[in-house]
Coordinates of C-alpha atoms in Angstrom, one line a residue:
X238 CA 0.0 0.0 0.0
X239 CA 1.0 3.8 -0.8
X240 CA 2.9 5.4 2.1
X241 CA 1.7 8.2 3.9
X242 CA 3.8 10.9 5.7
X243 CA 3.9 10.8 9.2
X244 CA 3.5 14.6 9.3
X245 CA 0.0 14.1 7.7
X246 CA -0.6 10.8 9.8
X247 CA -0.4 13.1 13.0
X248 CA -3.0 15.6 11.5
X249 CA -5.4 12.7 10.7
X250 CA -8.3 12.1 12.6
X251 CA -9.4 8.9 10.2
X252 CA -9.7 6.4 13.4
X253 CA -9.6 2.8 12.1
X254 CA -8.5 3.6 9.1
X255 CA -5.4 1.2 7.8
X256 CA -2.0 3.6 7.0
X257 CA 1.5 2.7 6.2
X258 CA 4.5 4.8 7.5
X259 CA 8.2 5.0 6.7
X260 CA 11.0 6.1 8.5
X261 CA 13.7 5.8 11.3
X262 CA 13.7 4.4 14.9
X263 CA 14.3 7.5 17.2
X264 CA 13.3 4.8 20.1
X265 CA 11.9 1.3 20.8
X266 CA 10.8 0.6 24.3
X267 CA 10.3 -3.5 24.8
X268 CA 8.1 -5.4 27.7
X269 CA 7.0 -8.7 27.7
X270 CA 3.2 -7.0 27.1
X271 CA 3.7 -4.7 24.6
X272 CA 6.8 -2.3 22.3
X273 CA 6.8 1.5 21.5
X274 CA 8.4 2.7 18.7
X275 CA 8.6 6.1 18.1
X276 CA 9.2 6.8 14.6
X277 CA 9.8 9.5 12.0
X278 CA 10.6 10.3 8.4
X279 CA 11.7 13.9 8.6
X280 CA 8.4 15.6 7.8
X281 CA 7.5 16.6 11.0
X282 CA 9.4 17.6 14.2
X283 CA 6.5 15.3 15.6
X284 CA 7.4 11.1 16.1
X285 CA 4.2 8.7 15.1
X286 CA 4.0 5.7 18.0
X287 CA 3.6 2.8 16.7
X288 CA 2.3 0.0 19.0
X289 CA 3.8 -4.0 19.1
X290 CA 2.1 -6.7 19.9
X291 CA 5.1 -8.9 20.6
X292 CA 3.3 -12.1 20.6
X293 CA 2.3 -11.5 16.9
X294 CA 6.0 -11.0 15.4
X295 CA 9.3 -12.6 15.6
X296 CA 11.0 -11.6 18.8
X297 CA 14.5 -11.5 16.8
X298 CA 12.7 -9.1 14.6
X299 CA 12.2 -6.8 17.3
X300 CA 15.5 -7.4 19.2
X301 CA 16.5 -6.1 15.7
X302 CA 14.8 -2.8 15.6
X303 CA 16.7 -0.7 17.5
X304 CA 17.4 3.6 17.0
X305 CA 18.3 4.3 13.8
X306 CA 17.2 1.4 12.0
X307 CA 14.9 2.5 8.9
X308 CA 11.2 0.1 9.0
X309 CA 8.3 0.4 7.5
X310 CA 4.8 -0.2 9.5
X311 CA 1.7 -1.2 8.3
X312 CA -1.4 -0.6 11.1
X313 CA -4.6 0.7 12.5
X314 CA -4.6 4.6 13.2
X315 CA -6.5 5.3 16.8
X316 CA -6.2 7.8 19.4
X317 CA -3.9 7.3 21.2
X318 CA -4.0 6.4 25.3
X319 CA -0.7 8.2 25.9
X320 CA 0.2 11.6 26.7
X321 CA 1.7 13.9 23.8
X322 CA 0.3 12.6 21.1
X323 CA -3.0 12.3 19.6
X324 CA -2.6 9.0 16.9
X325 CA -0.8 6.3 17.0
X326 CA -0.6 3.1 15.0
X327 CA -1.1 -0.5 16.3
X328 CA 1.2 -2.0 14.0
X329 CA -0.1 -5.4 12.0
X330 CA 3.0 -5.7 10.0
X331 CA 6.6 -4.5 10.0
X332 CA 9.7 -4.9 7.5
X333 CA 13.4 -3.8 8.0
X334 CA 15.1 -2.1 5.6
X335 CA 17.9 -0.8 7.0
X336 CA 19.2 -2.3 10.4
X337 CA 21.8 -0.1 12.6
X338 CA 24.0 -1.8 15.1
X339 CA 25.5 -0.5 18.2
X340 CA 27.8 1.5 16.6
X341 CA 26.0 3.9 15.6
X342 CA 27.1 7.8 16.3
X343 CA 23.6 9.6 16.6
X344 CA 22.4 7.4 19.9
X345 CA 19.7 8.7 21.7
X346 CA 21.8 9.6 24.3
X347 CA 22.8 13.5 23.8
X348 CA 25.8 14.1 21.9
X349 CA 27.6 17.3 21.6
X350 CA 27.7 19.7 18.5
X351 CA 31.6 18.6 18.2
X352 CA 30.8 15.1 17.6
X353 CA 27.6 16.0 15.5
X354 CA 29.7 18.1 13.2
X355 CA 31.8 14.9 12.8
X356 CA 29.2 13.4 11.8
X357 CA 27.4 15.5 9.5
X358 CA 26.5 12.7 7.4
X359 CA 24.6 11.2 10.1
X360 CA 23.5 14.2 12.0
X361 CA 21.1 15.4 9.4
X362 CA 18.8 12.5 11.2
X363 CA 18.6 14.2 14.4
X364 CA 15.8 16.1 16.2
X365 CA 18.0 19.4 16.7
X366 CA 19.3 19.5 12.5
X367 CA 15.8 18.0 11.3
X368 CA 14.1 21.2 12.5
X369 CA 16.8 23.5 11.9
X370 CA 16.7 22.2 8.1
X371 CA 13.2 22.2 8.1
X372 CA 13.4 26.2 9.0
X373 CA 16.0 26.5 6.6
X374 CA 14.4 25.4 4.2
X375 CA 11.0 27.6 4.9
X376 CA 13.4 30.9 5.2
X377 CA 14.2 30.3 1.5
X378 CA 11.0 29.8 0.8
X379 CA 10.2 33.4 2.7
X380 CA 12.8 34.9 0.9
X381 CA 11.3 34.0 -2.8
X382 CA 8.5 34.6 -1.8
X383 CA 8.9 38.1 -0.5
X384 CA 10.9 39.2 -3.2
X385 CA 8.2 37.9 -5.9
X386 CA 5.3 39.7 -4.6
X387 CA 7.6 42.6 -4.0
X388 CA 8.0 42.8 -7.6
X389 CA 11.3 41.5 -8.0
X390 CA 12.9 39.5 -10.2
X391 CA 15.3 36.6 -9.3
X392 CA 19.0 37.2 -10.7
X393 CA 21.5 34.8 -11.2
X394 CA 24.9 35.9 -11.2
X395 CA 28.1 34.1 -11.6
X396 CA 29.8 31.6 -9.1
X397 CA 33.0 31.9 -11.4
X398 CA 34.7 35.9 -11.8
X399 CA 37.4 37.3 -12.4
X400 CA 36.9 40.5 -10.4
X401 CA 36.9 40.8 -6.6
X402 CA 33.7 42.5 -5.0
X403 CA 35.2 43.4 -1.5
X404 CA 39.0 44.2 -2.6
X405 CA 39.9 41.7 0.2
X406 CA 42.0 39.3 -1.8
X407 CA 40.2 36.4 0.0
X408 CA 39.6 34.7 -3.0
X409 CA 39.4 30.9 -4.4
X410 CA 40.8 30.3 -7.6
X411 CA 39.5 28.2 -10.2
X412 CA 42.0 26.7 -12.6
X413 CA 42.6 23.9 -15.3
X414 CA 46.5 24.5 -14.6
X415 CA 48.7 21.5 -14.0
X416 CA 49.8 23.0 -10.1
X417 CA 52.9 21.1 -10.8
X418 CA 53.9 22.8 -13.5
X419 CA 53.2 26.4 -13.7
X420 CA 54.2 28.7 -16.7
X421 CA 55.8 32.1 -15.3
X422 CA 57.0 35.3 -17.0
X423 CA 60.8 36.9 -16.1
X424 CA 58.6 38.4 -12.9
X425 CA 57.6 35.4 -11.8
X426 CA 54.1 35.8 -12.0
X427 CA 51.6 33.2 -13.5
X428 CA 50.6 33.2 -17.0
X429 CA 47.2 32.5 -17.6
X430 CA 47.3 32.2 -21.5
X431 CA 47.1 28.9 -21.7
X432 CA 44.3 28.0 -18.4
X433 CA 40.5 27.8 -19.2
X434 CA 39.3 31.2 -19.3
X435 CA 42.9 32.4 -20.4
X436 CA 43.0 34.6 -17.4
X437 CA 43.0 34.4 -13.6
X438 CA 39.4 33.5 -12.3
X439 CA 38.3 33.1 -8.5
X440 CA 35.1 31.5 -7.0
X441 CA 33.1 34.8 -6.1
X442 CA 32.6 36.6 -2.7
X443 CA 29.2 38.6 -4.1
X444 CA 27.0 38.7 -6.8
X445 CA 26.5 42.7 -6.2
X446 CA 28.4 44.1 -9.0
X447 CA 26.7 41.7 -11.7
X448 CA 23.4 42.4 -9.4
X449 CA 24.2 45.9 -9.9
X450 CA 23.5 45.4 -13.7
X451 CA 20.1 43.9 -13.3
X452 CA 19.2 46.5 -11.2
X453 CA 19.9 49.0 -13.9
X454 CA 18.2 47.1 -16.3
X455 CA 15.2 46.0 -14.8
X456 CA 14.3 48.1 -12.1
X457 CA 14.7 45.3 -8.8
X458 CA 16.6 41.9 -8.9
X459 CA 17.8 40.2 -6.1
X460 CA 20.3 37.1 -6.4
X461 CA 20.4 34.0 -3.7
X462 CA 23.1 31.8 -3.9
X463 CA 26.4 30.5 -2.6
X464 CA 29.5 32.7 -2.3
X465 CA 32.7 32.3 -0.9
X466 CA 35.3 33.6 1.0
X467 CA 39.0 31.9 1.6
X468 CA 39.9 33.8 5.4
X469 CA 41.3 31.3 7.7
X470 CA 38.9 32.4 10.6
X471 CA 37.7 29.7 12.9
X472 CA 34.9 31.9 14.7
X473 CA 31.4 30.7 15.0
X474 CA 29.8 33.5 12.9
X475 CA 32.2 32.5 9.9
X476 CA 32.2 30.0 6.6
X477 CA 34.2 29.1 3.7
X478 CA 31.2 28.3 1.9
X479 CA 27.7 30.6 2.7
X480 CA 24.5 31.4 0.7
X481 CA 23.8 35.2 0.3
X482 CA 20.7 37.6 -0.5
X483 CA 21.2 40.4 -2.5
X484 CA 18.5 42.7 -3.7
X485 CA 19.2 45.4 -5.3
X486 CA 17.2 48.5 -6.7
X487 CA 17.6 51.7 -8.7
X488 CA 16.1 54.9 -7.4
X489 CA 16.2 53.5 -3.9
X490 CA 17.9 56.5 -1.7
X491 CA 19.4 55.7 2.3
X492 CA 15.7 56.4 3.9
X493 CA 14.1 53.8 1.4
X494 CA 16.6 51.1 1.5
X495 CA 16.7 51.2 5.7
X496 CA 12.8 50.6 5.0
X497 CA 13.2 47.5 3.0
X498 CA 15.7 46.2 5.0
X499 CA 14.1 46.2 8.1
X500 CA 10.6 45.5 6.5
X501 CA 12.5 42.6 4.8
X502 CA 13.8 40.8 7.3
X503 CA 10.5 41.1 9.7
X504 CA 8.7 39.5 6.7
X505 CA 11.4 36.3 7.4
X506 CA 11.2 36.3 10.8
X507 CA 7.1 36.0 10.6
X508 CA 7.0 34.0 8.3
X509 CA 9.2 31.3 10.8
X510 CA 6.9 31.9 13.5
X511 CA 3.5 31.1 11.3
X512 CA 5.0 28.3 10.0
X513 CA 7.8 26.8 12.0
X514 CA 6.0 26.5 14.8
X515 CA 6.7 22.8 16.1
X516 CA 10.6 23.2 15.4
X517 CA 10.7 26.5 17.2
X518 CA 8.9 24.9 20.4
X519 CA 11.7 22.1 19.8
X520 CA 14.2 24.4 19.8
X521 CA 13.2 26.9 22.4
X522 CA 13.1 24.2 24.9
X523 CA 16.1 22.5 24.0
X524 CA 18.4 25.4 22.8
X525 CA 17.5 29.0 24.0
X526 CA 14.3 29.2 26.1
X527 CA 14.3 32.8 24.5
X528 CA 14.4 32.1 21.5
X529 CA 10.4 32.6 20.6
X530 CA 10.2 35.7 22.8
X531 CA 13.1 37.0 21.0
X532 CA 11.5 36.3 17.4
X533 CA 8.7 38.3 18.6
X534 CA 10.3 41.1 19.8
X535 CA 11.4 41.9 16.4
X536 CA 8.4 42.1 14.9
X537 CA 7.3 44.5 18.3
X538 CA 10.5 46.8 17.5
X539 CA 11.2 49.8 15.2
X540 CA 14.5 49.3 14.5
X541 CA 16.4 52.1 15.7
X542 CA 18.4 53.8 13.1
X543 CA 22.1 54.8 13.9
X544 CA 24.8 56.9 12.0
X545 CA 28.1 55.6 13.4
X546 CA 29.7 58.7 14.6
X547 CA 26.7 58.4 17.3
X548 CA 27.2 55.0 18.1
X549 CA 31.5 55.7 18.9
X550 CA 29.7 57.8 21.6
X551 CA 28.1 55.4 23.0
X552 CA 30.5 53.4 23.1
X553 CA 32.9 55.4 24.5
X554 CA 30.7 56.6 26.9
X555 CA 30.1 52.9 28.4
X556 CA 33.8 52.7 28.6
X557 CA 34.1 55.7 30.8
X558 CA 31.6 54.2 33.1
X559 CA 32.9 50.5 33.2
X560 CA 32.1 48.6 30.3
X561 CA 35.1 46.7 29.1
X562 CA 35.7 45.7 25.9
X563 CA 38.5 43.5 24.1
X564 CA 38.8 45.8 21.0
X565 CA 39.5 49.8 21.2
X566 CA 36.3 51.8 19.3
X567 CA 37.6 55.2 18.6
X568 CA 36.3 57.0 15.6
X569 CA 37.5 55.3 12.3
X570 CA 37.9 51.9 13.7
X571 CA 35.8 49.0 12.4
X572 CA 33.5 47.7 15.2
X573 CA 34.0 44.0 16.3
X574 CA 31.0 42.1 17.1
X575 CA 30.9 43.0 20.8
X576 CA 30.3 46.5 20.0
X577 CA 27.9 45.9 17.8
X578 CA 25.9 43.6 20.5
X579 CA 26.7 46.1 23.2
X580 CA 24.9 48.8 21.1
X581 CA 21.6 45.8 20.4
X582 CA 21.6 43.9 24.0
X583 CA 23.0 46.2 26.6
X584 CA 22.3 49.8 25.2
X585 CA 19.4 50.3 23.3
X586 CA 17.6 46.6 24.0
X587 CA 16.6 46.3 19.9
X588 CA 18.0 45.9 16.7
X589 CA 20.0 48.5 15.2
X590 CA 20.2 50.1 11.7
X591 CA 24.0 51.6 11.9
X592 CA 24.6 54.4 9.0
X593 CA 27.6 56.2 7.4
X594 CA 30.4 54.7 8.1
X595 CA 34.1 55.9 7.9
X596 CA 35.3 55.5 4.1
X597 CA 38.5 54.2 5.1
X598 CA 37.1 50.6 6.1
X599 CA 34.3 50.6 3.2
X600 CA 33.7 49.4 0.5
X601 CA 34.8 51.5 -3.1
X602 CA 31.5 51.2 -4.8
X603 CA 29.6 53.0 -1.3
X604 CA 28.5 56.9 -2.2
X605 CA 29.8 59.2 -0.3
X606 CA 28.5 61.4 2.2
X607 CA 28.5 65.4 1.1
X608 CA 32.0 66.6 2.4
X609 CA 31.9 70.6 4.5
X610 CA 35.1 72.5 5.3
X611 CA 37.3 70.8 7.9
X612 CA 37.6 73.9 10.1
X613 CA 41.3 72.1 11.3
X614 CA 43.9 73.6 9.0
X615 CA 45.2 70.7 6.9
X616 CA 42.8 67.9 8.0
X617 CA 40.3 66.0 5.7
X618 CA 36.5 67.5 4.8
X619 CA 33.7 66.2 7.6
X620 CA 30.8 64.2 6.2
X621 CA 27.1 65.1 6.7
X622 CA 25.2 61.9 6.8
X623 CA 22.1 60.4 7.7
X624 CA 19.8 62.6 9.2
X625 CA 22.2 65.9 9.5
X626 CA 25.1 63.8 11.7
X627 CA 28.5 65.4 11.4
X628 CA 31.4 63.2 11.8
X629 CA 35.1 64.1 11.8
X630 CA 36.2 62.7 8.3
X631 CA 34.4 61.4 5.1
X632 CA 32.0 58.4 5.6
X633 CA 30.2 56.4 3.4
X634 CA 26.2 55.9 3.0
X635 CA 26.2 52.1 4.2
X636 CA 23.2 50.7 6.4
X637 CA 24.3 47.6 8.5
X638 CA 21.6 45.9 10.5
X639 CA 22.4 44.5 13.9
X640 CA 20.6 42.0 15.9
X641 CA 20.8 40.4 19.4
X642 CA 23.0 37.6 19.4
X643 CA 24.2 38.0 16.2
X644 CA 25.8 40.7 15.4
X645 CA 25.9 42.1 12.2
X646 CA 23.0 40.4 10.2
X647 CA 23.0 42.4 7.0
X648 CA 25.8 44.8 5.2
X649 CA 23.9 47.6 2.7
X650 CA 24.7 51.0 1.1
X651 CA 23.7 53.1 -1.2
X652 CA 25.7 52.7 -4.6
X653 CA 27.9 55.5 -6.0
X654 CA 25.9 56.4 -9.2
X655 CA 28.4 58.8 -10.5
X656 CA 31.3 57.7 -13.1
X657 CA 33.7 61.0 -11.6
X658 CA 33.2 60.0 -8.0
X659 CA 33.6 56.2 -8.3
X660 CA 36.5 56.8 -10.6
X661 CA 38.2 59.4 -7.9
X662 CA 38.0 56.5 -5.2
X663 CA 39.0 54.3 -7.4
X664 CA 42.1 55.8 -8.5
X665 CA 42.5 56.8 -4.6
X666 CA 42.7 53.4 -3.2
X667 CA 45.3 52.2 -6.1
X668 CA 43.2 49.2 -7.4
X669 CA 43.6 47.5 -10.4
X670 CA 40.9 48.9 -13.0
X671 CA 41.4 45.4 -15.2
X672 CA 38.5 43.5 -14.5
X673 CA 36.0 46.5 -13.6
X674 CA 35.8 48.2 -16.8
X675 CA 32.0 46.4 -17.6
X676 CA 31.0 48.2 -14.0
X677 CA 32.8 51.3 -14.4
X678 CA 30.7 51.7 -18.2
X679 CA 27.4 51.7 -16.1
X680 CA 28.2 54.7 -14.6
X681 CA 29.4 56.2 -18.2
X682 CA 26.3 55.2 -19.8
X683 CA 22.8 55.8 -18.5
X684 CA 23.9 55.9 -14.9
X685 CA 21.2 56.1 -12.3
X686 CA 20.8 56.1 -8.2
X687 CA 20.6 52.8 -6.5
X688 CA 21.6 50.8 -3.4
X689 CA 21.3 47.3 -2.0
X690 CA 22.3 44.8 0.7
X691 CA 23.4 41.5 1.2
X692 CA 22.4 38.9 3.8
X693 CA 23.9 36.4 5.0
X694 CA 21.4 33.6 4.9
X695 CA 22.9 31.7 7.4
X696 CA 23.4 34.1 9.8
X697 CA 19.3 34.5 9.6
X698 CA 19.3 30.7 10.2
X699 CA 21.4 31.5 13.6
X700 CA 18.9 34.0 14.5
X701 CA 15.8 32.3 13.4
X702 CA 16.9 29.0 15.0
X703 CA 18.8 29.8 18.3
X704 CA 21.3 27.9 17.5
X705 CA 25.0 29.0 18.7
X706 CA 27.7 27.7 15.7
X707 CA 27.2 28.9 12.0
X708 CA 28.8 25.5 11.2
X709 CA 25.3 23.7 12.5
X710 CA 23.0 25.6 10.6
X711 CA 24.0 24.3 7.3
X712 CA 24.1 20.9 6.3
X713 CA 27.8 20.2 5.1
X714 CA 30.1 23.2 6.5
X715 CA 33.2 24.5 4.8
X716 CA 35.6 25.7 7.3
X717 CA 39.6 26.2 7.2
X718 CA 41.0 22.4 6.7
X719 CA 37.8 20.9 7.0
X720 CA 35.6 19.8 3.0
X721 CA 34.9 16.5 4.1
X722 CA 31.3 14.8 3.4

């Protein structure tokens, strides 16, 4: 007979009715009178209970069925007599497929997030990485669907490039080169001539600048999809491998792009609650009994919106009466994450919109603030940004939003729409202009105001889920000396 889910099994209320249901042992419970076996397929956070007459099957049979093994059950649907559940199936027939012997790693005992990441093949099958896949996968569902009835149109942009976004260096390559035997000029640099693209070519860090040109073209595009970045950082907010969201959209000015940001990501974060429900009462009991009241603060809060220079003076002010932190925070320094959650947990209790940053850790492609007279004799012009703020040097028209816990959760700006100021910024941090003609020609040609973000998707997961490692909210991590699975 045709199987049925066990998700839809628990919804049914078709008493007497004969179902068949597939999946693995989470436990089996033996007595000489009767055996429980709580079983599930993945569907549902939920386990079905299926009941065992032992004197009606083949005690080696049962001795056999132990957690992890994957059956198949044939039986009766009634109500059930136990507690926490409302079916369950008095079994008439069983058949093993897949047997699993002492051995093996995901016990029901609890095992730590170390050994689960060593056994990402296997972990997948547990409670804790069943739900937190399950939300992963209804986040990306949120994200289409937001974007789609925003009027949006899905971008794809290429994995392989030969231009780096950030100006970081921290960069994959891709070759076809034999690596032990390289063709070098009199400098000793590569030559490409003769590899597949016939020049150097990297795995890509962001889709933005391609995204760019889709914005241009057709109004708002957002990309989704896998990026990478090769820093040798070991932290628990950091991947070699990560899926990013980037919308991006012309005419959008600082005011309007905060808006869809934090309209954006309060769309996400509902849409988890309305339909995540079981796996975040899993995970709010077993990983951060906050966790719901914290999802629902977000939608409660405005988020407050923050030009840096302001946020220093916070800082510094919480310094002066106590507060220590590990990293300094004067003006012009790039704040670590414990600023950042300072300013969201400590400080102002709700997630944080930070504005116009200093140019000097930015991004080239970020419009500038409009510069006034540096009354210092010799110094640089000071910025006037976001809402009249005056800082002390020229900042940039970025829009980072910071959440509890987390930290920065999403990197925006406005986009320098003018071909003289991008070139000037350019030309003033030295890069190589080689692989950026194709962007630079949109501002020659048509040019127009725009901005955008990017988020990282699983840094939502973190959020949305509670859990504490970036590493266990995807399903096979890529971390500094670790590819395996």
């Amino acid at each position: 007979m045709s199987r049925t889910k066990i998700v839809d099994v628990l919804k049914s209320t078709e008493y007497g009715k004969e179902v068949c249901v597939k999946g693995w042992v989470r436990t089996h419970r033996s007595s000489k009178a009767v055996d429980f076996i709580a079983l599930n397929d993945g569907s549902t956070i939920k386990n079905v209970q299926v009941v065992v007459d032992p004197s009606q099957f083949d005690e080696q049979l049962l001795k056999d069925i132990t957690t992890g093994s994957c059956i198949c059950a044939v039986g009766k649907l009634v109500e059930s007599q136990g507690a926490g559940q409302t079916s369950e199936i008095q079994a008439t027939s069983l058949e093993v497929y897949g047997l699993c012997g002492n051995d093996y790693p995901m016990q029901k005992k609890g095992q730590s997030f170390e050994v689960m990441r060593k056994n990402a093949h296997m972990r997948l099958r547990t409670n804790t990485f069943g739900a937190v896949m399950r939300i992963r996968h209804n986040m990306a569902m949120a994200i289409h669907t937001y974007f789609h009835e925003h009027g949006f149109f899905y971008f794809h942009t290429p994995l392989i490039t030969a231009s780096d976004c950030e100006g970081a260096g921290n960069m994959f390559q891709v070759t076809t080169k034999n690596l032990y035997d390289l063709k070098k000029d009199e400098q000793g640099k590569i030559i490409y001539d003769d590899d597949f693209f016939g020049e150097q070519t990297s795995l890509t860090v962001s889709g933005q600048l391609e995204g760019e040109l889709g914005a241009t073209a057709l109004g708002a595009i957002y990309t989704f999809g896998p990026t990478f970045r090769a820093e040798n950082s070991n932290t628990p907010r950091h991947l070699a491998e990560f899926w990013m969201v980037e919308p991006e959209v012309a005419f959008l000015d600082q005011e309007e792009l905060m808006d869809l940001e934090e309209d954006f990501i309060k769309y996400c974060v509902k849409w988890a609650l309305d339909n995540c429900k079981d796996d975040l009462q899993f995970l709010n009991q077993m990983i951060d009994k906050t966790l719901i009241e914290r999802l629902e603060g977000v939608l409660k809060e405005t988020f407050v919106r923050l030009p840096y220079t302001e946020g220093i003076n916070i800082l510094q002010e919480a310094i002066k009466n106590g507060k220590k932190f590990e990293f300094p925070c004067q003006w012009g320094d790039d704040l670590a994450s414990e600023h950042e959650r300072y300013l969201v947990e400590e400080h102002f209790k709700k997630p944080v919109i930070m504005t116009d940053y200093p140019r000097a850790f930015k991004s080239f492609y970020m419009k500038q603030n409009e510069a006034s007279p540096n009354p210092s004799e010799g110094g640089e012009p000071w910025s006037v940004g976001y809402k009249g703020a005056v800082a002390p040097g020229p900042t940039m028209q970025g829009t980072d939003v910071l959440f509890p816990q987390i930290g920065e959760i999403i990197g925006g700006s406005v986009r320098e729409e003018s071909y003289d100021k991008l070139m000037s910024e350019i030309e003033r941090r030295q890069m190589d202009q080689t692989h950026l003609w194709w962007y630079i020609d949109t501002r020659r040609w048509g040019s127009c105001p725009h901005a955008g973000f990017g988020l990282g998707f699983e840094r939502l997961i973190l959020f949305v889920t509670g859990m504490q490692n970036i590493r266990d909210v995807i399903p096979f991590p890529r971390t500094p000396k670790s590819a395996e699975f």
